[in-house]
């Protein structure tokens, strides 16, 4: 007999997406914008890509045995800031800036990013 309540599937989905999906997909979108974009739109996408890769590395650092460095301690605190949402929203803002700058191609990237961001914010609202 189990006396613990079953967790809400929406909460589990939010935690999983926030931890293991969002930055990875955003990194692919940012890399695509860096490769196919032109002009000024590449620079915010490049910074967003760097932030995403740093977040991904911080997430998987314990599995890689990289937790003993001061850089990990700083990045883990940054990833935890704002309940973990700040590290997700900053690269998203940079990708949104990249979308409106001259040279942004493949507008479907922006539609995918907008759908991802809306889903993340919707899940965050649902779990709050």
GROMACS .gro file of N, CA, C and O in nm:
model
  512
    1UNK      N    1   0.085  -0.117   0.000
    1UNK     CA    2   0.000   0.000   0.000
    1UNK      C    3   0.090   0.124   0.000
    1UNK      O    4   0.181   0.135   0.079
    2UNK      N    5   0.058   0.216  -0.088
    2UNK     CA    6   0.139   0.338  -0.104
    2UNK      C    7   0.063   0.457  -0.045
    2UNK      O    8  -0.049   0.486  -0.087
    3UNK      N    9   0.124   0.525   0.051
    3UNK     CA   10   0.059   0.638   0.114
    3UNK      C   11   0.102   0.772   0.056
    3UNK      O   12   0.048   0.874   0.092
    4UNK      N   13   0.198   0.770  -0.034
    4UNK     CA   14   0.244   0.893  -0.097
    4UNK      C   15   0.156   0.926  -0.217
    4UNK      O   16   0.118   0.837  -0.293
    5UNK      N   17   0.124   1.053  -0.235
    5UNK     CA   18   0.043   1.089  -0.352
    5UNK      C   19   0.124   1.076  -0.480
    5UNK      O   20   0.246   1.092  -0.481
    6UNK      N   21   0.055   1.045  -0.588
    6UNK     CA   22   0.121   1.039  -0.719
    6UNK      C   23   0.152   1.180  -0.764
    6UNK      O   24   0.069   1.271  -0.751
    7UNK      N   25   0.272   1.201  -0.821
    7UNK     CA   26   0.307   1.336  -0.868
    7UNK      C   27   0.226   1.374  -0.992
    7UNK      O   28   0.188   1.288  -1.072
    8UNK      N   29   0.202   1.500  -1.004
    8UNK     CA   30   0.128   1.552  -1.119
    8UNK      C   31   0.214   1.536  -1.244
    8UNK      O   32   0.330   1.578  -1.246
    9UNK      N   33   0.162   1.477  -1.352
    9UNK     CA   34   0.241   1.459  -1.473
    9UNK      C   35   0.287   1.591  -1.535
    9UNK      O   36   0.394   1.597  -1.598
   10UNK      N   37   0.212   1.697  -1.515
   10UNK     CA   38   0.252   1.827  -1.569
   10UNK      C   39   0.376   1.878  -1.497
   10UNK      O   40   0.468   1.931  -1.559
   11UNK      N   41   0.381   1.858  -1.367
   11UNK     CA   42   0.497   1.901  -1.290
   11UNK      C   43   0.620   1.819  -1.330
   11UNK      O   44   0.729   1.874  -1.349
   12UNK      N   45   0.602   1.690  -1.348
   12UNK     CA   46   0.713   1.606  -1.392
   12UNK      C   47   0.763   1.646  -1.531
   12UNK      O   48   0.883   1.652  -1.556
   13UNK      N   49   0.669   1.676  -1.620
   13UNK     CA   50   0.707   1.719  -1.756
   13UNK      C   51   0.783   1.851  -1.750
   13UNK      O   52   0.883   1.869  -1.821
   14UNK      N   53   0.737   1.943  -1.666
   14UNK     CA   54   0.805   2.072  -1.654
   14UNK      C   55   0.947   2.053  -1.604
   14UNK      O   56   1.042   2.112  -1.659
   15UNK      N   57   0.966   1.973  -1.501
   15UNK     CA   58   1.100   1.951  -1.448
   15UNK      C   59   1.190   1.885  -1.552
   15UNK      O   60   1.306   1.922  -1.567
   16UNK      N   61   1.138   1.787  -1.624
   16UNK     CA   62   1.217   1.717  -1.724
   16UNK      C   63   1.255   1.811  -1.839
   16UNK      O   64   1.370   1.816  -1.881
   17UNK      N   65   1.157   1.886  -1.889
   17UNK     CA   66   1.184   1.977  -2.001
   17UNK      C   67   1.281   2.087  -1.958
   17UNK      O   68   1.373   2.121  -2.032
   18UNK      N   69   1.260   2.140  -1.840
   18UNK     CA   70   1.348   2.247  -1.792
   18UNK      C   71   1.491   2.199  -1.774
   18UNK      O   72   1.586   2.272  -1.803
   19UNK      N   73   1.508   2.077  -1.732
   19UNK     CA   74   1.642   2.026  -1.700
   19UNK      C   75   1.712   1.964  -1.820
   19UNK      O   76   1.833   1.983  -1.837
   20UNK      N   77   1.640   1.893  -1.906
   20UNK     CA   78   1.705   1.811  -2.007
   20UNK      C   79   1.667   1.838  -2.152
   20UNK      O   80   1.726   1.777  -2.241
   21UNK      N   81   1.572   1.925  -2.179
   21UNK     CA   82   1.527   1.942  -2.317
   21UNK      C   83   1.545   2.085  -2.368
   21UNK      O   84   1.596   2.106  -2.478
   22UNK      N   85   1.505   2.182  -2.289
   22UNK     CA   86   1.494   2.319  -2.339
   22UNK      C   87   1.627   2.375  -2.390
   22UNK      O   88   1.635   2.424  -2.503
   23UNK      N   89   1.730   2.369  -2.310
   23UNK     CA   90   1.859   2.425  -2.352
   23UNK      C   91   1.918   2.349  -2.470
   23UNK      O   92   1.983   2.409  -2.557
   24UNK      N   93   1.896   2.219  -2.475
   24UNK     CA   94   1.951   2.140  -2.584
   24UNK      C   95   1.887   2.178  -2.718
   24UNK      O   96   1.957   2.198  -2.818
   25UNK      N   97   1.755   2.191  -2.718
   25UNK     CA   98   1.685   2.229  -2.842
   25UNK      C   99   1.718   2.374  -2.878
   25UNK      O  100   1.741   2.405  -2.995
   26UNK      N  101   1.725   2.461  -2.779
   26UNK     CA  102   1.761   2.600  -2.806
   26UNK      C  103   1.903   2.611  -2.861
   26UNK      O  104   1.930   2.695  -2.947
   27UNK      N  105   1.994   2.527  -2.814
   27UNK     CA  106   2.131   2.527  -2.866
   27UNK      C  107   2.132   2.488  -3.014
   27UNK      O  108   2.206   2.548  -3.095
   28UNK      N  109   2.050   2.391  -3.053
   28UNK     CA  110   2.041   2.352  -3.194
   28UNK      C  111   1.984   2.467  -3.277
   28UNK      O  112   2.035   2.496  -3.387
   29UNK      N  113   1.882   2.533  -3.227
   29UNK     CA  114   1.825   2.648  -3.299
   29UNK      C  115   1.927   2.761  -3.311
   29UNK      O  116   1.939   2.824  -3.417
   30UNK      N  117   2.000   2.788  -3.204
   30UNK     CA  118   2.100   2.895  -3.208
   30UNK      C  119   2.214   2.860  -3.303
   30UNK      O  120   2.261   2.946  -3.379
   31UNK      N  121   2.258   2.735  -3.302
   31UNK     CA  122   2.363   2.693  -3.395
   31UNK      C  123   2.316   2.705  -3.539
   31UNK      O  124   2.392   2.751  -3.626
   32UNK      N  125   2.192   2.670  -3.564
   32UNK     CA  126   2.137   2.685  -3.698
   32UNK      C  127   2.134   2.831  -3.740
   32UNK      O  128   2.170   2.865  -3.853
   33UNK      N  129   2.095   2.921  -3.648
   33UNK     CA  130   2.093   3.064  -3.680
   33UNK      C  131   2.235   3.115  -3.705
   33UNK      O  132   2.257   3.197  -3.793
   34UNK      N  133   2.332   3.067  -3.629
   34UNK     CA  134   2.471   3.108  -3.650
   34UNK      C  135   2.519   3.064  -3.788
   34UNK      O  136   2.589   3.138  -3.858
   35UNK      N  137   2.482   2.944  -3.829
   35UNK     CA  138   2.529   2.891  -3.958
   35UNK      C  139   2.460   2.957  -4.075
   35UNK      O  140   2.525   3.000  -4.171
   36UNK      N  141   2.326   2.967  -4.072
   36UNK     CA  142   2.253   3.017  -4.190
   36UNK      C  143   2.223   3.166  -4.182
   36UNK      O  144   2.190   3.226  -4.285
   37UNK      N  145   2.229   3.224  -4.065
   37UNK     CA  146   2.199   3.366  -4.053
   37UNK      C  147   2.311   3.450  -4.111
   37UNK      O  148   2.421   3.403  -4.139
   38UNK      N  149   2.280   3.573  -4.129
   38UNK     CA  150   2.380   3.664  -4.181
   38UNK      C  151   2.378   3.794  -4.103
   38UNK      O  152   2.286   3.824  -4.029
   39UNK      N  153   2.480   3.872  -4.122
   39UNK     CA  154   2.485   4.005  -4.062
   39UNK      C  155   2.485   4.001  -3.911
   39UNK      O  156   2.548   3.917  -3.846
   40UNK      N  157   2.411   4.094  -3.855
   40UNK     CA  158   2.408   4.110  -3.709
   40UNK      C  159   2.333   4.000  -3.635
   40UNK      O  160   2.352   3.984  -3.515
   41UNK      N  161   2.248   3.926  -3.704
   41UNK     CA  162   2.166   3.827  -3.634
   41UNK      C  163   2.249   3.711  -3.580
   41UNK      O  164   2.204   3.640  -3.491
   42UNK      N  165   2.369   3.693  -3.631
   42UNK     CA  166   2.453   3.582  -3.584
   42UNK      C  167   2.507   3.604  -3.443
   42UNK      O  168   2.522   3.509  -3.367
   43UNK      N  169   2.536   3.727  -3.405
   43UNK     CA  170   2.605   3.753  -3.278
   43UNK      C  171   2.521   3.721  -3.156
   43UNK      O  172   2.570   3.654  -3.064
   44UNK      N  173   2.396   3.766  -3.147
   44UNK     CA  174   2.317   3.723  -3.030
   44UNK      C  175   2.292   3.573  -3.028
   44UNK      O  176   2.289   3.512  -2.921
   45UNK      N  177   2.279   3.513  -3.147
   45UNK     CA  178   2.261   3.369  -3.152
   45UNK      C  179   2.386   3.296  -3.105
   45UNK      O  180   2.378   3.192  -3.039
   46UNK      N  181   2.503   3.351  -3.135
   46UNK     CA  182   2.628   3.290  -3.091
   46UNK      C  183   2.641   3.298  -2.938
   46UNK      O  184   2.683   3.200  -2.873
   47UNK      N  185   2.605   3.410  -2.881
   47UNK     CA  186   2.608   3.423  -2.735
   47UNK      C  187   2.505   3.330  -2.671
   47UNK      O  188   2.532   3.265  -2.569
   48UNK      N  189   2.386   3.320  -2.732
   48UNK     CA  190   2.284   3.227  -2.682
   48UNK      C  191   2.335   3.084  -2.689
   48UNK      O  192   2.313   3.004  -2.597
   49UNK      N  193   2.404   3.049  -2.797
   49UNK     CA  194   2.461   2.915  -2.811
   49UNK      C  195   2.564   2.889  -2.700
   49UNK      O  196   2.564   2.782  -2.638
   50UNK      N  197   2.650   2.987  -2.673
   50UNK     CA  198   2.751   2.970  -2.569
   50UNK      C  199   2.685   2.952  -2.431
   50UNK      O  200   2.727   2.867  -2.352
   51UNK      N  201   2.580   3.030  -2.403
   51UNK     CA  202   2.509   3.016  -2.277
   51UNK      C  203   2.441   2.880  -2.266
   51UNK      O  204   2.442   2.817  -2.159
   52UNK      N  205   2.382   2.835  -2.375
   52UNK     CA  206   2.317   2.703  -2.375
   52UNK      C  207   2.419   2.592  -2.351
   52UNK      O  208   2.394   2.501  -2.271
   53UNK      N  209   2.533   2.600  -2.419
   53UNK     CA  210   2.635   2.497  -2.401
   53UNK      C  211   2.690   2.499  -2.258
   53UNK      O  212   2.717   2.393  -2.200
   54UNK      N  213   2.705   2.618  -2.201
   54UNK     CA  214   2.748   2.627  -2.061
   54UNK      C  215   2.645   2.567  -1.967
   54UNK      O  216   2.681   2.497  -1.870
   55UNK      N  217   2.518   2.591  -1.994
   55UNK     CA  218   2.413   2.532  -1.911
   55UNK      C  219   2.406   2.381  -1.924
   55UNK      O  220   2.386   2.309  -1.826
   56UNK      N  221   2.425   2.332  -2.046
   56UNK     CA  222   2.424   2.187  -2.067
   56UNK      C  223   2.543   2.123  -1.995
   56UNK      O  224   2.529   2.019  -1.931
   57UNK      N  225   2.658   2.186  -2.006
   57UNK     CA  226   2.777   2.134  -1.938
   57UNK      C  227   2.758   2.135  -1.787
   57UNK      O  228   2.797   2.040  -1.717
   58UNK      N  229   2.696   2.238  -1.735
   58UNK     CA  230   2.669   2.245  -1.591
   58UNK      C  231   2.572   2.135  -1.548
   58UNK      O  232   2.589   2.075  -1.441
   59UNK      N  233   2.473   2.108  -1.631
   59UNK     CA  234   2.376   2.004  -1.598
   59UNK      C  235   2.442   1.867  -1.589
   59UNK      O  236   2.411   1.787  -1.501
   60UNK      N  237   2.531   1.839  -1.682
   60UNK     CA  238   2.592   1.706  -1.688
   60UNK      C  239   2.729   1.699  -1.621
   60UNK      O  240   2.794   1.595  -1.627
   61UNK      N  241   2.773   1.806  -1.557
   61UNK     CA  242   2.904   1.808  -1.490
   61UNK      C  243   2.916   1.703  -1.380
   61UNK      O  244   3.022   1.640  -1.368
   62UNK      N  245   2.814   1.680  -1.298
   62UNK     CA  246   2.829   1.576  -1.196
   62UNK      C  247   2.855   1.437  -1.257
   62UNK      O  248   2.933   1.359  -1.204
   63UNK      N  249   2.792   1.407  -1.368
   63UNK     CA  250   2.813   1.277  -1.432
   63UNK      C  251   2.953   1.269  -1.494
   63UNK      O  252   3.007   1.159  -1.508
   64UNK      N  253   3.008   1.383  -1.531
   64UNK     CA  254   3.141   1.385  -1.592
   64UNK      C  255   3.253   1.403  -1.490
   64UNK      O  256   3.370   1.405  -1.526
   65UNK      N  257   3.216   1.421  -1.364
   65UNK     CA  258   3.315   1.438  -1.258
   65UNK      C  259   3.381   1.574  -1.258
   65UNK      O  260   3.496   1.588  -1.217
   66UNK      N  261   3.308   1.677  -1.300
   66UNK     CA  262   3.365   1.812  -1.310
   66UNK      C  263   3.312   1.906  -1.201
   66UNK      O  264   3.305   2.027  -1.222
   67UNK      N  265   3.276   1.852  -1.087
   67UNK     CA  266   3.214   1.936  -0.985
   67UNK      C  267   3.313   2.000  -0.889
   67UNK      O  268   3.274   2.081  -0.807
   68UNK      N  269   3.440   1.970  -0.900
   68UNK     CA  270   3.538   2.023  -0.806
   68UNK      C  271   3.596   2.157  -0.844
   68UNK      O  272   3.679   2.212  -0.772
   69UNK      N  273   3.553   2.215  -0.954
   69UNK     CA  274   3.612   2.341  -1.000
   69UNK      C  275   3.531   2.460  -0.951
   69UNK      O  276   3.410   2.451  -0.931
   70UNK      N  277   3.596   2.574  -0.932
   70UNK     CA  278   3.523   2.695  -0.893
   70UNK      C  279   3.424   2.740  -1.002
   70UNK      O  280   3.320   2.798  -0.971
   71UNK      N  281   3.457   2.714  -1.127
   71UNK     CA  282   3.367   2.751  -1.236
   71UNK      C  283   3.236   2.675  -1.227
   71UNK      O  284   3.129   2.731  -1.253
   72UNK      N  285   3.242   2.549  -1.186
   72UNK     CA  286   3.119   2.472  -1.169
   72UNK      C  287   3.033   2.530  -1.058
   72UNK      O  288   2.912   2.541  -1.073
   73UNK      N  289   3.094   2.567  -0.948
   73UNK     CA  290   3.017   2.623  -0.836
   73UNK      C  291   2.947   2.751  -0.879
   73UNK      O  292   2.829   2.772  -0.848
   74UNK      N  293   3.018   2.835  -0.953
   74UNK     CA  294   2.956   2.960  -0.999
   74UNK      C  295   2.844   2.931  -1.099
   74UNK      O  296   2.736   2.990  -1.090
   75UNK      N  297   2.868   2.841  -1.193
   75UNK     CA  298   2.766   2.814  -1.295
   75UNK      C  299   2.646   2.741  -1.235
   75UNK      O  300   2.533   2.762  -1.280
   76UNK      N  301   2.667   2.657  -1.136
   76UNK     CA  302   2.554   2.590  -1.071
   76UNK      C  303   2.467   2.690  -0.997
   76UNK      O  304   2.344   2.679  -1.000
   77UNK      N  305   2.530   2.790  -0.933
   77UNK     CA  306   2.450   2.895  -0.868
   77UNK      C  307   2.374   2.976  -0.972
   77UNK      O  308   2.259   3.014  -0.951
   78UNK      N  309   2.437   3.004  -1.086
   78UNK     CA  310   2.369   3.079  -1.192
   78UNK      C  311   2.253   2.999  -1.249
   78UNK      O  312   2.147   3.055  -1.281
   79UNK      N  313   2.271   2.870  -1.263
   79UNK     CA  314   2.164   2.784  -1.317
   79UNK      C  315   2.047   2.774  -1.220
   79UNK      O  316   1.934   2.755  -1.262
   80UNK      N  317   2.073   2.787  -1.090
   80UNK     CA  318   1.967   2.777  -0.990
   80UNK      C  319   1.896   2.910  -0.967
   80UNK      O  320   1.790   2.913  -0.904
   81UNK      N  321   1.952   3.019  -1.017
   81UNK     CA  322   1.893   3.152  -0.995
   81UNK      C  323   1.754   3.164  -1.053
   81UNK      O  324   1.725   3.115  -1.162
   82UNK      N  325   1.668   3.226  -0.979
   82UNK     CA  326   1.531   3.246  -1.026
   82UNK      C  327   1.454   3.116  -1.039
   82UNK      O  328   1.369   3.102  -1.126
   83UNK      N  329   1.485   3.020  -0.955
   83UNK     CA  330   1.417   2.892  -0.962
   83UNK      C  331   1.457   2.811  -1.085
   83UNK      O  332   1.386   2.721  -1.126
   84UNK      N  333   1.568   2.845  -1.143
   84UNK     CA  334   1.615   2.775  -1.262
   84UNK      C  335   1.567   2.834  -1.393
   84UNK      O  336   1.609   2.791  -1.500
   85UNK      N  337   1.481   2.933  -1.386
   85UNK     CA  338   1.425   2.991  -1.508
   85UNK      C  339   1.514   3.098  -1.569
   85UNK      O  340   1.511   3.118  -1.690
   86UNK      N  341   1.594   3.165  -1.490
   86UNK     CA  342   1.678   3.273  -1.542
   86UNK      C  343   1.777   3.220  -1.645
   86UNK      O  344   1.800   3.284  -1.749
   87UNK      N  345   1.833   3.104  -1.618
   87UNK     CA  346   1.931   3.046  -1.711
   87UNK      C  347   1.865   2.999  -1.840
   87UNK      O  348   1.933   2.980  -1.940
   88UNK      N  349   1.736   2.981  -1.840
   88UNK     CA  350   1.664   2.943  -1.961
   88UNK      C  351   1.614   3.065  -2.038
   88UNK      O  352   1.611   3.064  -2.161
   89UNK      N  353   1.577   3.167  -1.966
   89UNK     CA  354   1.519   3.284  -2.031
   89UNK      C  355   1.624   3.376  -2.094
   89UNK      O  356   1.596   3.439  -2.196
   90UNK      N  357   1.742   3.384  -2.037
   90UNK     CA  358   1.845   3.471  -2.094
   90UNK      C  359   1.884   3.429  -2.235
   90UNK      O  360   1.885   3.513  -2.326
   91UNK      N  361   1.915   3.301  -2.263
   91UNK     CA  362   1.942   3.265  -2.402
   91UNK      C  363   1.821   3.282  -2.492
   91UNK      O  364   1.834   3.314  -2.611
   92UNK      N  365   1.702   3.264  -2.436
   92UNK     CA  366   1.580   3.284  -2.517
   92UNK      C  367   1.564   3.429  -2.558
   92UNK      O  368   1.524   3.458  -2.670
   93UNK      N  369   1.595   3.520  -2.467
   93UNK     CA  370   1.588   3.663  -2.500
   93UNK      C  371   1.688   3.696  -2.610
   93UNK      O  372   1.657   3.769  -2.705
   94UNK      N  373   1.807   3.638  -2.601
   94UNK     CA  374   1.907   3.663  -2.705
   94UNK      C  375   1.864   3.606  -2.839
   94UNK      O  376   1.888   3.667  -2.944
   95UNK      N  377   1.799   3.491  -2.838
   95UNK     CA  378   1.748   3.435  -2.964
   95UNK      C  379   1.635   3.522  -3.020
   95UNK      O  380   1.625   3.539  -3.141
   96UNK      N  381   1.553   3.578  -2.933
   96UNK     CA  382   1.448   3.668  -2.980
   96UNK      C  383   1.507   3.796  -3.038
   96UNK      O  384   1.458   3.847  -3.140
   97UNK      N  385   1.613   3.846  -2.978
   97UNK     CA  386   1.681   3.963  -3.034
   97UNK      C  387   1.741   3.928  -3.169
   97UNK      O  388   1.733   4.006  -3.264
   98UNK      N  389   1.797   3.809  -3.179
   98UNK     CA  390   1.855   3.764  -3.305
   98UNK      C  391   1.750   3.757  -3.416
   98UNK      O  392   1.781   3.779  -3.533
   99UNK      N  393   1.628   3.727  -3.379
   99UNK     CA  394   1.521   3.713  -3.477
   99UNK      C  395   1.483   3.845  -3.543
   99UNK      O  396   1.439   3.847  -3.658
  100UNK      N  397   1.500   3.956  -3.472
  100UNK     CA  398   1.456   4.085  -3.526
  100UNK      C  399   1.570   4.165  -3.588
  100UNK      O  400   1.545   4.271  -3.646
  101UNK      N  401   1.691   4.117  -3.575
  101UNK     CA  402   1.805   4.188  -3.634
  101UNK      C  403   1.817   4.158  -3.783
  101UNK      O  404   1.770   4.054  -3.829
  102UNK      N  405   1.882   4.246  -3.858
  102UNK     CA  406   1.900   4.221  -4.001
  102UNK      C  407   1.985   4.096  -4.024
  102UNK      O  408   2.080   4.069  -3.953
  103UNK      N  409   1.945   4.020  -4.125
  103UNK     CA  410   2.018   3.899  -4.161
  103UNK      C  411   1.958   3.772  -4.106
  103UNK      O  412   2.009   3.663  -4.133
  104UNK      N  413   1.852   3.783  -4.028
  104UNK     CA  414   1.788   3.662  -3.973
  104UNK      C  415   1.714   3.591  -4.086
  104UNK      O  416   1.628   3.648  -4.151
  105UNK      N  417   1.753   3.468  -4.109
  105UNK     CA  418   1.689   3.387  -4.211
  105UNK      C  419   1.617   3.271  -4.144
  105UNK      O  420   1.635   3.245  -4.026
  106UNK      N  421   1.542   3.202  -4.225
  106UNK     CA  422   1.467   3.085  -4.180
  106UNK      C  423   1.380   3.122  -4.060
  106UNK      O  424   1.404   3.082  -3.947
  107UNK      N  425   1.275   3.196  -4.086
  107UNK     CA  426   1.186   3.242  -3.980
  107UNK      C  427   1.116   3.128  -3.906
  107UNK      O  428   1.064   3.148  -3.798
  108UNK      N  429   1.120   3.008  -3.964
  108UNK     CA  430   1.059   2.896  -3.892
  108UNK      C  431   1.135   2.866  -3.762
  108UNK      O  432   1.077   2.812  -3.668
  109UNK      N  433   1.264   2.901  -3.758
  109UNK     CA  434   1.339   2.887  -3.633
  109UNK      C  435   1.276   2.969  -3.522
  109UNK      O  436   1.266   2.925  -3.407
  110UNK      N  437   1.232   3.089  -3.559
  110UNK     CA  438   1.171   3.178  -3.461
  110UNK      C  439   1.035   3.126  -3.417
  110UNK      O  440   0.996   3.142  -3.301
  111UNK      N  441   0.962   3.063  -3.509
  111UNK     CA  442   0.833   3.004  -3.473
  111UNK      C  443   0.852   2.886  -3.376
  111UNK      O  444   0.777   2.873  -3.279
  112UNK      N  445   0.951   2.804  -3.403
  112UNK     CA  446   0.979   2.692  -3.313
  112UNK      C  447   1.022   2.746  -3.176
  112UNK      O  448   0.976   2.697  -3.071
  113UNK      N  449   1.108   2.848  -3.177
  113UNK     CA  450   1.152   2.906  -3.050
  113UNK      C  451   1.035   2.968  -2.974
  113UNK      O  452   1.024   2.952  -2.852
  114UNK      N  453   0.947   3.038  -3.044
  114UNK     CA  454   0.831   3.098  -2.977
  114UNK      C  455   0.740   2.991  -2.918
  114UNK      O  456   0.689   3.008  -2.806
  115UNK      N  457   0.721   2.881  -2.990
  115UNK     CA  458   0.639   2.772  -2.937
  115UNK      C  459   0.704   2.709  -2.815
  115UNK      O  460   0.636   2.677  -2.715
  116UNK      N  461   0.836   2.690  -2.820
  116UNK     CA  462   0.907   2.636  -2.705
  116UNK      C  463   0.895   2.727  -2.583
  116UNK      O  464   0.869   2.681  -2.472
  117UNK      N  465   0.916   2.856  -2.606
  117UNK     CA  466   0.909   2.952  -2.497
  117UNK      C  467   0.768   2.959  -2.439
  117UNK      O  468   0.751   2.963  -2.316
  118UNK      N  469   0.668   2.958  -2.525
  118UNK     CA  470   0.530   2.960  -2.476
  118UNK      C  471   0.500   2.834  -2.395
  118UNK      O  472   0.434   2.842  -2.290
  119UNK      N  473   0.548   2.720  -2.441
  119UNK     CA  474   0.527   2.596  -2.366
  119UNK      C  475   0.597   2.599  -2.232
  119UNK      O  476   0.541   2.557  -2.130
  120UNK      N  477   0.720   2.649  -2.228
  120UNK     CA  478   0.794   2.657  -2.103
  120UNK      C  479   0.726   2.751  -2.005
  120UNK      O  480   0.708   2.718  -1.887
  121UNK      N  481   0.686   2.867  -2.052
  121UNK     CA  482   0.619   2.963  -1.964
  121UNK      C  483   0.483   2.911  -1.919
  121UNK      O  484   0.441   2.935  -1.805
  122UNK      N  485   0.413   2.840  -2.008
  122UNK     CA  486   0.285   2.780  -1.970
  122UNK      C  487   0.302   2.674  -1.862
  122UNK      O  488   0.225   2.669  -1.766
  123UNK      N  489   0.403   2.590  -1.877
  123UNK     CA  490   0.430   2.489  -1.774
  123UNK      C  491   0.473   2.553  -1.643
  123UNK      O  492   0.435   2.507  -1.535
  124UNK      N  493   0.553   2.659  -1.651
  124UNK     CA  494   0.595   2.729  -1.531
  124UNK      C  495   0.475   2.791  -1.460
  124UNK      O  496   0.465   2.788  -1.336
  125UNK      N  497   0.384   2.847  -1.538
  125UNK     CA  498   0.263   2.906  -1.478
  125UNK      C  499   0.178   2.796  -1.414
  125UNK      O  500   0.124   2.815  -1.305
  126UNK      N  501   0.165   2.683  -1.481
  126UNK     CA  502   0.082   2.574  -1.432
  126UNK      C  503   0.135   2.520  -1.299
  126UNK      O  504   0.057   2.484  -1.210
  127UNK      N  505   0.268   2.512  -1.288
  127UNK     CA  506   0.326   2.454  -1.168
  127UNK      C  507   0.342   2.555  -1.054
  127UNK      O  508   0.373   2.515  -0.942
  128UNK      N  509   0.326   2.682  -1.082
  128UNK     CA  510   0.345   2.785  -0.978
  128UNK      C  511   0.231   2.788  -0.879
  128UNK      O  512   0.127   2.743  -0.893
   0.00000   0.00000   0.00000
